[in-house]
CSV table of C-alpha atoms in Angstrom, one decimal:
chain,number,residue,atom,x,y,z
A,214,UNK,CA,142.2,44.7,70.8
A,215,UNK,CA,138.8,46.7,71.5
A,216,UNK,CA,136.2,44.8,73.7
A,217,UNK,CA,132.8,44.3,71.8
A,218,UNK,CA,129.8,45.5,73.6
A,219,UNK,CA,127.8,42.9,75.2
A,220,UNK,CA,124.7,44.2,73.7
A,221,UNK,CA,125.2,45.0,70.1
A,222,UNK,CA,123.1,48.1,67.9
A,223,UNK,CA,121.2,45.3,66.2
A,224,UNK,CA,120.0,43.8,69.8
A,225,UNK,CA,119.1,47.7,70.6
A,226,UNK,CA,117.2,48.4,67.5
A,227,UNK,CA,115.1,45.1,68.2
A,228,UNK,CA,114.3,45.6,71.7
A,229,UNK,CA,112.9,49.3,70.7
A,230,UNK,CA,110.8,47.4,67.8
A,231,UNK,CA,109.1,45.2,71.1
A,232,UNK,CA,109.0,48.2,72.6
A,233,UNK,CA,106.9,49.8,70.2
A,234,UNK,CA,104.9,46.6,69.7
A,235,UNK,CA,104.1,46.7,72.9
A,236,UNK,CA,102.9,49.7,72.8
A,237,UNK,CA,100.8,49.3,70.1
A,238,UNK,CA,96.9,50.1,70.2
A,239,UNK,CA,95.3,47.3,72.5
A,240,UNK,CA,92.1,47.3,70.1
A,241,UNK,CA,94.3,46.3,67.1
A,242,UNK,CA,97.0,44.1,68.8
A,243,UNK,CA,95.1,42.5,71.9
A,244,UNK,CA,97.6,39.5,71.7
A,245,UNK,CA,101.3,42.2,71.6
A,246,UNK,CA,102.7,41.0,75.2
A,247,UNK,CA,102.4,37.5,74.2
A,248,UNK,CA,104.3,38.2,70.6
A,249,UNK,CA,106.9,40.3,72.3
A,250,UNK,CA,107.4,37.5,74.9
A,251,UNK,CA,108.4,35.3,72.1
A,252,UNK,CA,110.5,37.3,70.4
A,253,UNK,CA,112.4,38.1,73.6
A,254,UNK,CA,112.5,34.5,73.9
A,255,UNK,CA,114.1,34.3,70.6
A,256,UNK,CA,116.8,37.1,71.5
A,257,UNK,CA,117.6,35.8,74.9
A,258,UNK,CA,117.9,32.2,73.7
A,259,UNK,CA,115.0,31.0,76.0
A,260,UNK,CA,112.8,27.8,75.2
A,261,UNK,CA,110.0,29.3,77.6
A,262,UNK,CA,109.0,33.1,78.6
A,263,UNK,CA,106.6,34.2,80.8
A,264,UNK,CA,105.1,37.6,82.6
A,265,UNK,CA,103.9,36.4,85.9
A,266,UNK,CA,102.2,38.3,89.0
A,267,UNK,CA,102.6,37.0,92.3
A,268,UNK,CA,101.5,37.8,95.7
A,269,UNK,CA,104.2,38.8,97.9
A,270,UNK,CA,102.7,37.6,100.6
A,271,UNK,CA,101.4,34.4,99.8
A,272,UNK,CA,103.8,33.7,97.2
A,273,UNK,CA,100.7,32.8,94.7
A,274,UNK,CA,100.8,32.6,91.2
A,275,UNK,CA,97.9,35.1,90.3
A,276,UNK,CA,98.2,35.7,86.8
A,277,UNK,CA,100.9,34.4,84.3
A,278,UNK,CA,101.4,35.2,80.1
A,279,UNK,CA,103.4,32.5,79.0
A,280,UNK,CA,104.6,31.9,75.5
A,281,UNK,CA,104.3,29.9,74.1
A,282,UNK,CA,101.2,29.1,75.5
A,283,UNK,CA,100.9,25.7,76.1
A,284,UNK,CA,103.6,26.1,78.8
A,285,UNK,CA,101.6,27.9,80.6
A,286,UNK,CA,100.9,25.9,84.3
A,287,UNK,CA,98.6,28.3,85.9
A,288,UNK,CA,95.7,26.4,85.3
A,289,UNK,CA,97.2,23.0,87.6
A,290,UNK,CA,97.0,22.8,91.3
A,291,UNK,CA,99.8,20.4,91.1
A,292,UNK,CA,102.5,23.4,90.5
A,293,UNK,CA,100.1,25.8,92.5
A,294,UNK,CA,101.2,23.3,95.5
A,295,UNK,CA,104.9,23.6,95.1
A,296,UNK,CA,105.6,26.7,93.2
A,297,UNK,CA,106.3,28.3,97.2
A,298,UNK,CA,109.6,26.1,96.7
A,299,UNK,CA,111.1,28.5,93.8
A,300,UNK,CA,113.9,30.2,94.9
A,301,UNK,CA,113.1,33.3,94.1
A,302,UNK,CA,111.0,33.8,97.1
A,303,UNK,CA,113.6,33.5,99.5
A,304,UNK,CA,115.7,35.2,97.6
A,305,UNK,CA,112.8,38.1,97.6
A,306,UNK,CA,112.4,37.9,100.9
A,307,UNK,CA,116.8,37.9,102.0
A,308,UNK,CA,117.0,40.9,99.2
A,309,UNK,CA,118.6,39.4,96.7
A,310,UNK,CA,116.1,39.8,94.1
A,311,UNK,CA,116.0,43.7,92.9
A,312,UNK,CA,113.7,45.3,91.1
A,313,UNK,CA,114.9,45.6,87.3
A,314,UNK,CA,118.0,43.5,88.6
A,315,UNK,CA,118.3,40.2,86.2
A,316,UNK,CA,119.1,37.3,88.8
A,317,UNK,CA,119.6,33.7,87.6
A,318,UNK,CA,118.5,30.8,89.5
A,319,UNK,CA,122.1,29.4,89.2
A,320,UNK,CA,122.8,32.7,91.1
A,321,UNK,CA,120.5,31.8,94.0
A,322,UNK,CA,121.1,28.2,94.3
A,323,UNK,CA,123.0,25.0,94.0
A,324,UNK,CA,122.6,22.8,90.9
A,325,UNK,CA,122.1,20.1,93.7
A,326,UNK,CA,119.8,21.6,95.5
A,327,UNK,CA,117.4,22.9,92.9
A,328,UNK,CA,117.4,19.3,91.4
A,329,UNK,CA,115.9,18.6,95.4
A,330,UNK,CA,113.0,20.3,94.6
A,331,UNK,CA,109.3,18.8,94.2
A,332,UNK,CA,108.9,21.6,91.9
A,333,UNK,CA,111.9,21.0,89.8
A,334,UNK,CA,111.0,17.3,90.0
A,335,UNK,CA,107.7,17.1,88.4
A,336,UNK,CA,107.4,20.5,85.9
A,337,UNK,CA,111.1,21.6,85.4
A,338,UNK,CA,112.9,18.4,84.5
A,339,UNK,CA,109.9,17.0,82.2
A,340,UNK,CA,110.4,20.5,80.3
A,341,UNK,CA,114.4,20.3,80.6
A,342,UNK,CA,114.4,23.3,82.4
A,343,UNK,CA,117.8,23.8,83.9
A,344,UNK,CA,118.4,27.5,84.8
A,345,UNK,CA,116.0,30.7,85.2
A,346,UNK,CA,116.9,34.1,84.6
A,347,UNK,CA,114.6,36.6,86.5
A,348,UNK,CA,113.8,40.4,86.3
A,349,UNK,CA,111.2,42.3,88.8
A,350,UNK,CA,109.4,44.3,86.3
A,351,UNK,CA,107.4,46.2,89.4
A,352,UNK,CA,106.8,46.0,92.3
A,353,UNK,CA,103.8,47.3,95.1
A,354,UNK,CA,102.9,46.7,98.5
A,355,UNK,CA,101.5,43.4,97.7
A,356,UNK,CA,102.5,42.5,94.5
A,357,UNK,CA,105.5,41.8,92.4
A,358,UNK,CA,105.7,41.0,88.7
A,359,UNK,CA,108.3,39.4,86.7
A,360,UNK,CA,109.7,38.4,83.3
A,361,UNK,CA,111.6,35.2,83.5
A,362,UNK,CA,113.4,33.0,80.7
A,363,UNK,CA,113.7,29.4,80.8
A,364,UNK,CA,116.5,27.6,79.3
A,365,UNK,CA,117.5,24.0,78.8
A,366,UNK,CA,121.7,24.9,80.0
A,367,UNK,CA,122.4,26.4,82.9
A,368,UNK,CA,123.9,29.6,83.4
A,369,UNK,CA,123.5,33.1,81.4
A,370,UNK,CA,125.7,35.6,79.7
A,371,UNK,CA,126.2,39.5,80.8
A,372,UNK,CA,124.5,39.9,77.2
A,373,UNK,CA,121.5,38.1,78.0
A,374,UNK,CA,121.0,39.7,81.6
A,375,UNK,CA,121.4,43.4,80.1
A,376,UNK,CA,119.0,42.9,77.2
A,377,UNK,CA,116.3,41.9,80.1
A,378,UNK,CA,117.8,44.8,81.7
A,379,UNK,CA,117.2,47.0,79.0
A,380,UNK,CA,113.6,46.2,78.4
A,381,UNK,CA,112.2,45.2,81.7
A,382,UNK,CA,111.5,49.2,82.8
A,383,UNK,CA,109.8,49.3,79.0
A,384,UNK,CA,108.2,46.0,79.6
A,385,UNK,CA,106.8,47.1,83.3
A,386,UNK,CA,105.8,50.6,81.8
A,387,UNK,CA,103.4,49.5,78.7
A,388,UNK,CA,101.7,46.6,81.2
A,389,UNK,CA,100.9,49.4,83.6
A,390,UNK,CA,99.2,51.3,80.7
A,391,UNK,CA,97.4,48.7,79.4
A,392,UNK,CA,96.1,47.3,82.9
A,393,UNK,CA,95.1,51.0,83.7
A,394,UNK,CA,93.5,51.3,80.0
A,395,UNK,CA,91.3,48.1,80.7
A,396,UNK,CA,90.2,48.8,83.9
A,397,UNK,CA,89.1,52.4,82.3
A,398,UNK,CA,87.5,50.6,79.6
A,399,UNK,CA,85.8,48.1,81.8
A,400,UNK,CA,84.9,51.2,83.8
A,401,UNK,CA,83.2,52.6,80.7
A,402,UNK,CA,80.9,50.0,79.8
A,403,UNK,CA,80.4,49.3,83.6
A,404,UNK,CA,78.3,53.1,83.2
A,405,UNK,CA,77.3,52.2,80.1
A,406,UNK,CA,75.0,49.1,81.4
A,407,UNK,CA,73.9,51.0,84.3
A,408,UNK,CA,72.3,53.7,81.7
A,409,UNK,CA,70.9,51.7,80.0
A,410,UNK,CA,69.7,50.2,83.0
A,411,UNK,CA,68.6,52.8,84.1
A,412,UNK,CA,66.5,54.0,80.7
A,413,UNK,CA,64.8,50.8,81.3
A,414,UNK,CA,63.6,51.7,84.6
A,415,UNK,CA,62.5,54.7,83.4
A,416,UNK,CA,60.3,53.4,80.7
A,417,UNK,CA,59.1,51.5,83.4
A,418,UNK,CA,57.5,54.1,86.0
A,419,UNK,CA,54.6,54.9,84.0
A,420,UNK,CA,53.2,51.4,84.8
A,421,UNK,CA,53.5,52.6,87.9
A,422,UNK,CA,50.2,53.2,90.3
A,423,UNK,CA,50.1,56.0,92.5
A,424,UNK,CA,50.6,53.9,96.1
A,425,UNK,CA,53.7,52.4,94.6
A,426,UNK,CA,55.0,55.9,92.6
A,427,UNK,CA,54.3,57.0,96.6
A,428,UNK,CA,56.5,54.8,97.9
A,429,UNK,CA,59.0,55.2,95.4
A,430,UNK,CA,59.6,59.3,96.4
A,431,UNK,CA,60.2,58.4,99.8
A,432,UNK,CA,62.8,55.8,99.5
A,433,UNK,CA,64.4,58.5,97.2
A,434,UNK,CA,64.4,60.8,100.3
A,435,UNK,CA,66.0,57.8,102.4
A,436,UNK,CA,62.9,57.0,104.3
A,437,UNK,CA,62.5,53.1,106.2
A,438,UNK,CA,59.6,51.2,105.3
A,439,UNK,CA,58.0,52.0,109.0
A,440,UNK,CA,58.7,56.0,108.0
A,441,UNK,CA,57.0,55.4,104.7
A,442,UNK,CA,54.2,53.5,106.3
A,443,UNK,CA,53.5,56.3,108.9
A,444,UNK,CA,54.0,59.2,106.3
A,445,UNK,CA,51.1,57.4,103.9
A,446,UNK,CA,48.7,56.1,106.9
A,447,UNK,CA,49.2,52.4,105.6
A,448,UNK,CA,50.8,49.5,107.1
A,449,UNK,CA,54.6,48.6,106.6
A,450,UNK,CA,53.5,45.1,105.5
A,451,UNK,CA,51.7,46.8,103.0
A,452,UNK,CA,54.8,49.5,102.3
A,453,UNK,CA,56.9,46.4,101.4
A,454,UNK,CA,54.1,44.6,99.1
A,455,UNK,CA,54.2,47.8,96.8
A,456,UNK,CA,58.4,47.7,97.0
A,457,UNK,CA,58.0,44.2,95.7
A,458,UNK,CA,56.0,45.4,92.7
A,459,UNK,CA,57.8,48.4,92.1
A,460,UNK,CA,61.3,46.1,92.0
A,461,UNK,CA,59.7,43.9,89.3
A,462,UNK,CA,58.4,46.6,87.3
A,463,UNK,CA,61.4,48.6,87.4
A,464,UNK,CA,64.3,45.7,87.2
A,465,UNK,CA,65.1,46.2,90.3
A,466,UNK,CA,66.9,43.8,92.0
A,467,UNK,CA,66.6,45.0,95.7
A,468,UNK,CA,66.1,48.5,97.6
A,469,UNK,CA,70.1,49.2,97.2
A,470,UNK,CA,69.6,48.9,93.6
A,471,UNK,CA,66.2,51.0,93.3
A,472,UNK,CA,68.0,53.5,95.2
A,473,UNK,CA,71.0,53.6,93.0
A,474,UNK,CA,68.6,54.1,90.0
A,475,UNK,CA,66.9,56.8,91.8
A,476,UNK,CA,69.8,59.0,92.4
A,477,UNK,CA,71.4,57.8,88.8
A,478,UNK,CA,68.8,59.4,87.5
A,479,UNK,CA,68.9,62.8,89.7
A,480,UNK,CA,66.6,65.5,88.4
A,481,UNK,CA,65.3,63.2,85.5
A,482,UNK,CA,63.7,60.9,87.0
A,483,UNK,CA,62.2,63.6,89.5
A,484,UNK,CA,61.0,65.2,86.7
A,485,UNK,CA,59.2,61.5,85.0
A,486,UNK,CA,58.0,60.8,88.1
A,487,UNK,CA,56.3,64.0,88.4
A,488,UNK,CA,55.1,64.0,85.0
A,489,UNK,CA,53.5,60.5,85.7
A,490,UNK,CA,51.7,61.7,88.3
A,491,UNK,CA,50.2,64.6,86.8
């Protein structure tokens, strides 16, 4: 008699539809991880899913996606108190947890001895949580980050674990692109404030008097006020008075942030603060 396949062409063709969903344009589908995350749910046979980070060191709970989303605990101090006491961390630590390896919880401890725990106690059992299977989607120096799968029965199938398998390197893949394409995006309008920032400042050195449009070319050249005060024959006091009006005028929070301004603006501003003066 043939042997089926624990994973079937059906579950194939649906993990490469998540796949694609999940790397789907962020713009258009902001909320993909946490519709995947369901579906997997759905596939797995999992009552809870969830995509959390951790700090390897501290074994903190930094960031979690959980669907669905009212089971989501990173927001109580209660379960930031005991979640130390999940297994996997030891397990983590004794090499037992491998990155895209699915692990169980029934595969790292005693039915018993889970049932000990503070944590099981007060968020597992109220859920009827009993098992946990686990896959290290990636891992750094200080982080790790995993997909796990609740389950009210304890104990999962080789189907189960090689459908995590299968889509955990996917999974870990399309996070990484959309945490690098926010951080670029975040970088993007990061710029964008600081020009327009800057074209404010600009506007702004025509009101400007000569003292103060003075003082402003030599903290461009990375003078001190007690440089500036001897280079203009005037007192630093009086070096610091004029700072104090060019900050307000400009919008200009401090000297680091006229400075920044000043070199943002390179040649430019040169240029207007030249033509201001002639």
């Amino acid at each position: 008699m043939a042997v089926m396949p624990a994973v079937t062409s059906k579950d194939v063709r649906t993990v490469l539809d998540l796949v694609f969903a999940l790397n789907a344009d962020e713009r258009e589908h902001p909320n993909a991880p946490l519709h995947v995350l369901t579906e997997l749910g759905r596939l797995v046979g999992a009552d809870v899913c969830s995509y959390t980070r951790v700090d390897n060191r501290t074994t903190r709970l930094v960031t979690s996606e959980v669907a669905p989303r009212r089971e989501n605990l990173i927001e109580s101090p209660a379960f930031h108190a005991v979640f130390h006491q999940h297994p996997a961390h030891a397990a983590f630590r004794d090499g037992r947890l491998q990155l895209g390896k699915a692990t169980a919880i029934s595969d790292l401890t005693e039915a018993a001895e889970l049932r000990r725990l503070q944590l099981y106690v007060d968020f597992y059992a109220p859920r009827g949580t009993v098992d946990q299977l686990l896959c290290v989607a990636s891992l750094d120096r200080r982080h790790g980050n995993t997909l796990a799968f609740n389950r009210s029965r304890r104990g999962f199938g080789a189907r189960e674990r090689d459908l995590v398998e299968l889509i955990t390197p996917h999974w870990a893949q399309a996070m990484d692109r959309r945490a690098r394409t926010e951080a670029l995006t975040a970088s993007v309008r990061r710029l964008a404030r600081h020009a327009d920032r800057l074209d404010e400042a600009l506007t702004g050195l025509p009101t400007l008097t000569r003292s103060e449009r003075d003082v402003v070319e030599h903290v461009a050249n990375g003078l001190t006020d007690r440089e500036i005060a001897r280079s203009l024959t005037i007192s630093p006091r009086t070096v610091h008075k004029h700072l104090e009006n060019v900050y307000r005028k400009l919008g200009a929070g401090n000297r680091t942030s006229l400075v920044a301004m000043l070199h943002q603006g390179g040649a430019h501003t040169a240029r207007q603060l030249q033509a201001v003066r002639n």
